[in-house]
XYZ file of C-alpha atoms in Angstrom:
405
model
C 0.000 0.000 0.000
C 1.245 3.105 -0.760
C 1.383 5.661 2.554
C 0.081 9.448 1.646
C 1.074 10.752 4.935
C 3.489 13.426 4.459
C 4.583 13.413 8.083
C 6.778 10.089 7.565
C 8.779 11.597 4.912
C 10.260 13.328 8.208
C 10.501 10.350 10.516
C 14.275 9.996 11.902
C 15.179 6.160 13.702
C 17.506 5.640 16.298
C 19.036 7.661 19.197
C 22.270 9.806 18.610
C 24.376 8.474 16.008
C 27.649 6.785 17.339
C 29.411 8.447 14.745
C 28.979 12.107 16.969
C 30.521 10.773 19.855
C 33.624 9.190 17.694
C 34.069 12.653 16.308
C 36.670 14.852 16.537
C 36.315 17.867 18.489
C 36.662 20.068 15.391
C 33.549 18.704 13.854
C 31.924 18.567 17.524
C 33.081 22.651 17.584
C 30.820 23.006 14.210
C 28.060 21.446 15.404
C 27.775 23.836 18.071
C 28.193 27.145 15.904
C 25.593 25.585 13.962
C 22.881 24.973 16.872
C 24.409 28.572 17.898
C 23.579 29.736 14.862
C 19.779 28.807 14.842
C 19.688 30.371 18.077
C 20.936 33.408 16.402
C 18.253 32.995 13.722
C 15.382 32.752 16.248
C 16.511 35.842 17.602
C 17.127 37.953 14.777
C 13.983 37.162 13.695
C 11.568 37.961 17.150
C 13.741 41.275 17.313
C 13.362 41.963 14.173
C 9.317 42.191 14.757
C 10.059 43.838 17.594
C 11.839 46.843 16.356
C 9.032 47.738 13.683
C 6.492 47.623 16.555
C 5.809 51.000 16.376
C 6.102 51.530 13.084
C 3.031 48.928 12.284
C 1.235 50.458 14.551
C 1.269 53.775 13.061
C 0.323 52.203 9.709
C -2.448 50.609 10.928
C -3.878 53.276 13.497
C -3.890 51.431 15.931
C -4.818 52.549 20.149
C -2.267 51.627 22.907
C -5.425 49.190 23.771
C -6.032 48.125 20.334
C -2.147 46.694 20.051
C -2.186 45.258 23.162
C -5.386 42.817 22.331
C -3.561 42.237 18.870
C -0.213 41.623 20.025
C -2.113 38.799 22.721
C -2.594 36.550 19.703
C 1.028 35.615 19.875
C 1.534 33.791 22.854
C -2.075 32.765 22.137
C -0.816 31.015 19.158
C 2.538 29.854 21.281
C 0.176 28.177 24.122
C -2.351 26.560 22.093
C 0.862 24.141 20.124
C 2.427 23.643 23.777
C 0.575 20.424 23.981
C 1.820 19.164 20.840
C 5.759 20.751 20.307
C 7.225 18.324 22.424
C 5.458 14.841 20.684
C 6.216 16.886 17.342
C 9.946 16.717 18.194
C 10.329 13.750 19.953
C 8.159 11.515 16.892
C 9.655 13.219 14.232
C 13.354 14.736 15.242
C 14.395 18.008 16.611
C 16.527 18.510 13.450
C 13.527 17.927 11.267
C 11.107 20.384 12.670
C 13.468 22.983 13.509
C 14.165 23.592 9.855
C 11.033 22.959 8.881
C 9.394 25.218 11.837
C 12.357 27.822 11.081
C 11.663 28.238 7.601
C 8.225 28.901 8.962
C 8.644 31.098 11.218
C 10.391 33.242 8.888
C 7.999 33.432 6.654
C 5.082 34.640 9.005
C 7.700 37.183 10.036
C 7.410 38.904 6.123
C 3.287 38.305 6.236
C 3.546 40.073 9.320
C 4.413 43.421 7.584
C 2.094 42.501 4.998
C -1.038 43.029 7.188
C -3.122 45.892 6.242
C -5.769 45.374 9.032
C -5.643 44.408 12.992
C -7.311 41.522 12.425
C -4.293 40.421 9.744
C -2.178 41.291 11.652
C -3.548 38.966 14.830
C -4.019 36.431 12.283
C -0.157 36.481 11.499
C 1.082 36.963 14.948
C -1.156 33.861 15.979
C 0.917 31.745 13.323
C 4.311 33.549 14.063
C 3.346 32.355 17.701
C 2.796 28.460 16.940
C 5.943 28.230 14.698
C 8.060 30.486 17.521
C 7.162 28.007 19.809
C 8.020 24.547 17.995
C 11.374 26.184 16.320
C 11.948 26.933 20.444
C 11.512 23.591 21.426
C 13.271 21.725 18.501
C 16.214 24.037 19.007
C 16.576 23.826 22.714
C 16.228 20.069 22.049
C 19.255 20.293 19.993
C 21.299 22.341 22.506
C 20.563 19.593 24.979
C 21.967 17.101 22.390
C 24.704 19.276 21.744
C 25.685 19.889 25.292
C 25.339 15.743 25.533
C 27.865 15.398 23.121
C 30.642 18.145 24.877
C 29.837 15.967 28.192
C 29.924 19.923 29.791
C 27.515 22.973 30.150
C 27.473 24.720 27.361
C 23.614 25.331 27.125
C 23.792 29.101 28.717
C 26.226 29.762 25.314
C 23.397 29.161 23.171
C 20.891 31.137 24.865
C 23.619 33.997 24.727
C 23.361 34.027 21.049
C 19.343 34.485 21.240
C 20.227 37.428 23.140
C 23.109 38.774 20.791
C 20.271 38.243 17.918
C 18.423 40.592 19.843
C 20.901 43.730 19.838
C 21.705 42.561 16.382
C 18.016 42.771 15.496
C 17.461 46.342 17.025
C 20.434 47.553 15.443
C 19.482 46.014 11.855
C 15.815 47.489 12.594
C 17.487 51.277 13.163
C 19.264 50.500 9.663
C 15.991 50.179 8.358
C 14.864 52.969 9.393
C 17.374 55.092 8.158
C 16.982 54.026 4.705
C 13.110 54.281 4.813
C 12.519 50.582 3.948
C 8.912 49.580 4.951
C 8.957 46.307 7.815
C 7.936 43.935 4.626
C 11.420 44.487 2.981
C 12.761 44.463 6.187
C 11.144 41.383 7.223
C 12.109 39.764 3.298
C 15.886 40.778 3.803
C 15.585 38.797 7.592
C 14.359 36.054 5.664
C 16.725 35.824 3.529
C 19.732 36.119 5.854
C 17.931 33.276 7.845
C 17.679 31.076 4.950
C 20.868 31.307 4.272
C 21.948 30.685 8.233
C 19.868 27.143 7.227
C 21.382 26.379 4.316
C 24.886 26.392 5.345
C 24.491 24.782 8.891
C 21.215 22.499 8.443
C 23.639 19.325 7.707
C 25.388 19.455 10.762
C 22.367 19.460 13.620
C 22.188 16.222 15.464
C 20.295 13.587 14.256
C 18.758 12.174 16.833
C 15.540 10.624 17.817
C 13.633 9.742 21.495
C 12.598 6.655 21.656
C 8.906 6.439 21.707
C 7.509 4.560 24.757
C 4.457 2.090 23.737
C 1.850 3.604 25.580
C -0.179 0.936 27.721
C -3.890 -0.386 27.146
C -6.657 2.013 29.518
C -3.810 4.657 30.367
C -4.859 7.825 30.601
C -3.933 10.471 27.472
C -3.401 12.892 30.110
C -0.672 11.856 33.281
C 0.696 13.588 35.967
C 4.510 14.791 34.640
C 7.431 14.177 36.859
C 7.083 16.293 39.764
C 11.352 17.386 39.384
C 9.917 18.874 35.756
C 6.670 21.129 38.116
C 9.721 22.692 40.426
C 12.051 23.404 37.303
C 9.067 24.868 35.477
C 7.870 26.719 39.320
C 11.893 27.992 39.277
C 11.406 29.280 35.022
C 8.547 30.918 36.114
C 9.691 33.227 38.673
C 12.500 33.773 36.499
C 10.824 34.766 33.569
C 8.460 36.570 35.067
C 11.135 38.807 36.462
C 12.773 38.686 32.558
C 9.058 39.865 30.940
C 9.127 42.969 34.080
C 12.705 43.936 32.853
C 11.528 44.050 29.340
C 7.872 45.761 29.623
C 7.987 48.281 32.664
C 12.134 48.945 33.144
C 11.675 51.983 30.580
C 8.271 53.204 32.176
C 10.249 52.786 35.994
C 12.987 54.911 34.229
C 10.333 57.456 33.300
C 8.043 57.637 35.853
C 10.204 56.405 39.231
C 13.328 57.473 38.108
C 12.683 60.500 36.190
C 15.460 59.583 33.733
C 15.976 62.512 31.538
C 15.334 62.267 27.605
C 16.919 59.440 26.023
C 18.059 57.779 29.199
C 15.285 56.421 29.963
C 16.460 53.349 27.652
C 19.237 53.166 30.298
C 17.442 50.604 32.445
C 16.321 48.574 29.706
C 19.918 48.736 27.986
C 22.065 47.696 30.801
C 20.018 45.030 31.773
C 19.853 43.496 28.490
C 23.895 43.586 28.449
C 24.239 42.148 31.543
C 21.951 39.396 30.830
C 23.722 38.500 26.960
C 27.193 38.832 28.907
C 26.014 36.916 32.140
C 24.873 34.239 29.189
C 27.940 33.209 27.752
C 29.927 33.738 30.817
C 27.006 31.313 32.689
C 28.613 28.049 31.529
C 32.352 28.454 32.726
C 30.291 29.443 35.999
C 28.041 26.495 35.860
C 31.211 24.120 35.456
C 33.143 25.591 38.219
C 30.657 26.554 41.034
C 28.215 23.923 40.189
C 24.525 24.889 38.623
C 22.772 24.535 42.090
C 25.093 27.318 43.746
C 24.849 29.485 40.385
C 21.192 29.555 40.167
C 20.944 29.782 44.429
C 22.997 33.152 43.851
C 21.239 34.315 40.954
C 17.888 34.313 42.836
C 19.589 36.596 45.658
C 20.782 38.796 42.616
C 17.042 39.193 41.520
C 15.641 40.016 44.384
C 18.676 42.395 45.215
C 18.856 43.996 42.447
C 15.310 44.672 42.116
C 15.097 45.705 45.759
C 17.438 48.104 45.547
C 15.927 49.693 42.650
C 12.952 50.304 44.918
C 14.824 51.722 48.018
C 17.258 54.203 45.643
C 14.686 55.419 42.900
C 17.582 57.435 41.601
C 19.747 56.940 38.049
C 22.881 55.236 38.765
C 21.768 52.996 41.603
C 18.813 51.870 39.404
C 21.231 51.451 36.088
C 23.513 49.033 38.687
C 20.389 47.494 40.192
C 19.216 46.841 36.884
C 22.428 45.527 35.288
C 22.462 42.847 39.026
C 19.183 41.509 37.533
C 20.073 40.945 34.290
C 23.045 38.997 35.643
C 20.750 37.310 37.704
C 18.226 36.038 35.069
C 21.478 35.453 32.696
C 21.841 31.755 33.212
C 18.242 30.442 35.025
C 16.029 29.698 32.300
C 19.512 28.083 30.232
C 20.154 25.639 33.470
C 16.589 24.872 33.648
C 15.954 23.525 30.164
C 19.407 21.807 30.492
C 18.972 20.132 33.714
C 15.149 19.151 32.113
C 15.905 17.893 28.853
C 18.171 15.182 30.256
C 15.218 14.392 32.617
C 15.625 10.261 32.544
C 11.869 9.248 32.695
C 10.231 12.171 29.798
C 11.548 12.099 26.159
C 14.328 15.668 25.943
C 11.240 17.363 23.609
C 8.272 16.402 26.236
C 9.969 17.404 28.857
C 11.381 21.053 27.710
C 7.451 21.466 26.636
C 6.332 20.354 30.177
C 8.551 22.946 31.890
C 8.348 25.795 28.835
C 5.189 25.896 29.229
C 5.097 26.625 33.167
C 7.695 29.051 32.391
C 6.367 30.934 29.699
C 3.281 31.517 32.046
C 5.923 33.803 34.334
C 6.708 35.929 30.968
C 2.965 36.261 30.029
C 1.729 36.586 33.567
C 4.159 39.193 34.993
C 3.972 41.910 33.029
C -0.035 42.135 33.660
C 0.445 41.219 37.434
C 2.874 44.453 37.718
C 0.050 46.584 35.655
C -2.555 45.246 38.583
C -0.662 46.002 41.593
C 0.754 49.324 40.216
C -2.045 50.950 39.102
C -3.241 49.505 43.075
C -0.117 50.639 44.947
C 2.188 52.094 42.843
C 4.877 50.482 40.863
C 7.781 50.534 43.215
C 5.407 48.319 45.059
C 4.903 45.904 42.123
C 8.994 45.603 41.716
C 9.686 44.585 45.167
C 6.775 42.240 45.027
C 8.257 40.614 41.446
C 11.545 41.080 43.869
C 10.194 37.848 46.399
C 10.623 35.664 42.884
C 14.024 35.531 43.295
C 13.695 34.377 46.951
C 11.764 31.699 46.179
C 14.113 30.512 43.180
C 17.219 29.939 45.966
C 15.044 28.086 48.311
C 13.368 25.574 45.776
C 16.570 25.007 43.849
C 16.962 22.395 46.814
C 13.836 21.198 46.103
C 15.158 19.595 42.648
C 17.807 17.299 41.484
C 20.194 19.177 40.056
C 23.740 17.672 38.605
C 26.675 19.100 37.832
């Protein structure tokens, strides 16, 4: 019989070659740059959205309210595929859908500055969302392969280069401004770059499947996941929510708390975002010499430090160092988590990264609305020293999880 189901022309058997773990570590060192490099591409692409924000907005006269209910159909689209990412990967191989979602993902990014109406543009921001989401957890499944293979942490590294992509992307998106290109050819020339990122490093991903457990006659679709992967998503949460605060409100706490003059009210927002990229790819040497349960107990402290002391010294320079502390802090979190779960020994690398993503991601969607709540309530400096407890909480319940190395 002849099988019509295009979904098997992607079906990958076996676990990680042997031939990976026989290589030499010059052709281990390219495998890396190119999981790196899709990092880079996921990145560059998200920031590249990002940067025309405003400039959509104006061509589609849109409210403040009005883009906030459009720009909800993104992690609307990203939440609604979290059931299904992680079987995606783990049937059909991270390499596989990671290209596939990639290519994707690009290409919703130039229909996105195709939209001429709101509800076009939700409509492409919904599918930018699902595709975001199974490129993120193909790609992290690769990094945990990838860090398998260096028998090391390397998986902070990788989540540096996200970050890079994003200055990249803001700097690109300035370019684009200066030469009056509209966020379509903006979004085409991303594209293209990105294709060509997948061209030359799509051949040397790991190929690697999960093996597919049988599942058993009368057992429930639906189970209760490994309680270690609940406290590593609890721990993403808090420290995501504290990431989606930095990004959404550290400009209007420059503003408004701060009274940061003129153009330095980006200050908050810039100097965290360094700290955070640099605190990335400095994370793993950390990792490997402290130990991740020490790092990530002291990066907790820095968070709720650092956004502490922004509350007590509402003044520039204290807040710019305050701010830079929690970008350290969040630096290397959410990169240990995913590590630490996608070598989880009972859940497939792709079920479990979707397990404790999704948890997570709840933090970065959550947050910013929670601060909105309580400072509208009691006034933001109130709603940063209550994000502040988060980072509390991650030191103590690091000890309530399994963490090696």
């Amino acid at each position: 019989m002849i099988d019509f189901n295009p979904l098997t022309l992607f079906q990958t058997k076996g676990k990680i070659k042997k031939v990976y773990r026989e290589a030499k570590a010059s052709y281990l060192n390219r495998i890396r740059f190119a999981v790196g490099v899709f990092y880079f591409a996921m990145g560059l692409s998200f920031a590249s959205w990002a940067s025309r924000i405003p400039d959509i907005k104006t061509a589609l006269h849109l409210s403040e309210g009005e883009l906030g209910s459009v720009l909800f159909a993104l992690p609307v689209g990203q939440l609604i595929i979290m059931p299904f990412s992680g079987k995606m990967v783990t049937k059909f191989g991270s390499h596989r859908i990671l290209i596939l979602s990639l290519i994707m993902y690009v290409f919703s990014l130039t229909n996105l500055g195709l939209a001429s109406t709101a509800l076009q543009l939700s409509l492409g921001l919904f599918t930018f969302g699902i595709f975001g989401n199974l490129a993120n957890i193909a790609v992290n499944t690769q990094g945990v392969y990838t860090e398998v293979l260096f028998k090391k942490n390397i998986m902070s590294s990788f989540h540096g280069m996200w970050s890079f992509a994003g200055f990249t992307g803001a700097l690109v998106g300035l370019g684009m401004l200066a030469l009056h290109l509209s966020p379509y050819h903006h979004f085409l020339i991303v594209a293209l770059i990105v294709f060509l990122m997948i061209a030359f490093n799509f051949k040397f991903l790991v190929k690697a499947k999960e093996k597919i457990k049988p599942q058993k006659e009368g057992k429930k679709l639906f189970t209760k996941p490994d309680s270690s992967l609940i406290w590593l998503g609890i721990i993403g949460f808090c420290s995501m929510a504290s990431e989606g605060v930095m990004f959404d409100w550290s400009g209007i706490y420059f503003k408004d708390i701060v009274k940061a003059p003129g153009a330095l009210v980006i200050l908050g927002y810039t100097s965290f975002m360094i700290m955070m990229a640099g605190g990335r790819f400095i994370g793993d040497a950390m990792n490997n010499k402290f130990g991740r349960v020490r790092v990530m107990q002291i990066s907790g402290c820095m968070i709720s430090i650092g956004l502490f002391t922004a509350v007590i010294f509402p003044y520039l320079i204290p807040c710019t160092f305050a701010f830079m502390i929690v970008g350290l802090g969040v630096s290397t979190i959410v990169p240990t988590v995913y590590s630490v779960a996608g070598k989880n020994p009972t859940v497939s690398a792709g079920e479990a990264l979707t397990i404790v993503s999704s948890v997570s991601f709840l933090g970065f969607l959550m947050g910013p609305p929670i601060i909105g709540y309580i400072a509208q309530t009691l006034g933001l400096p109130f709603s940063f020293a209550f994000i502040g407890i988060f980072g509390v909480l991650i030191a103590f319940m690091v000890s309530k999880v399994k963490i090696a190395g």
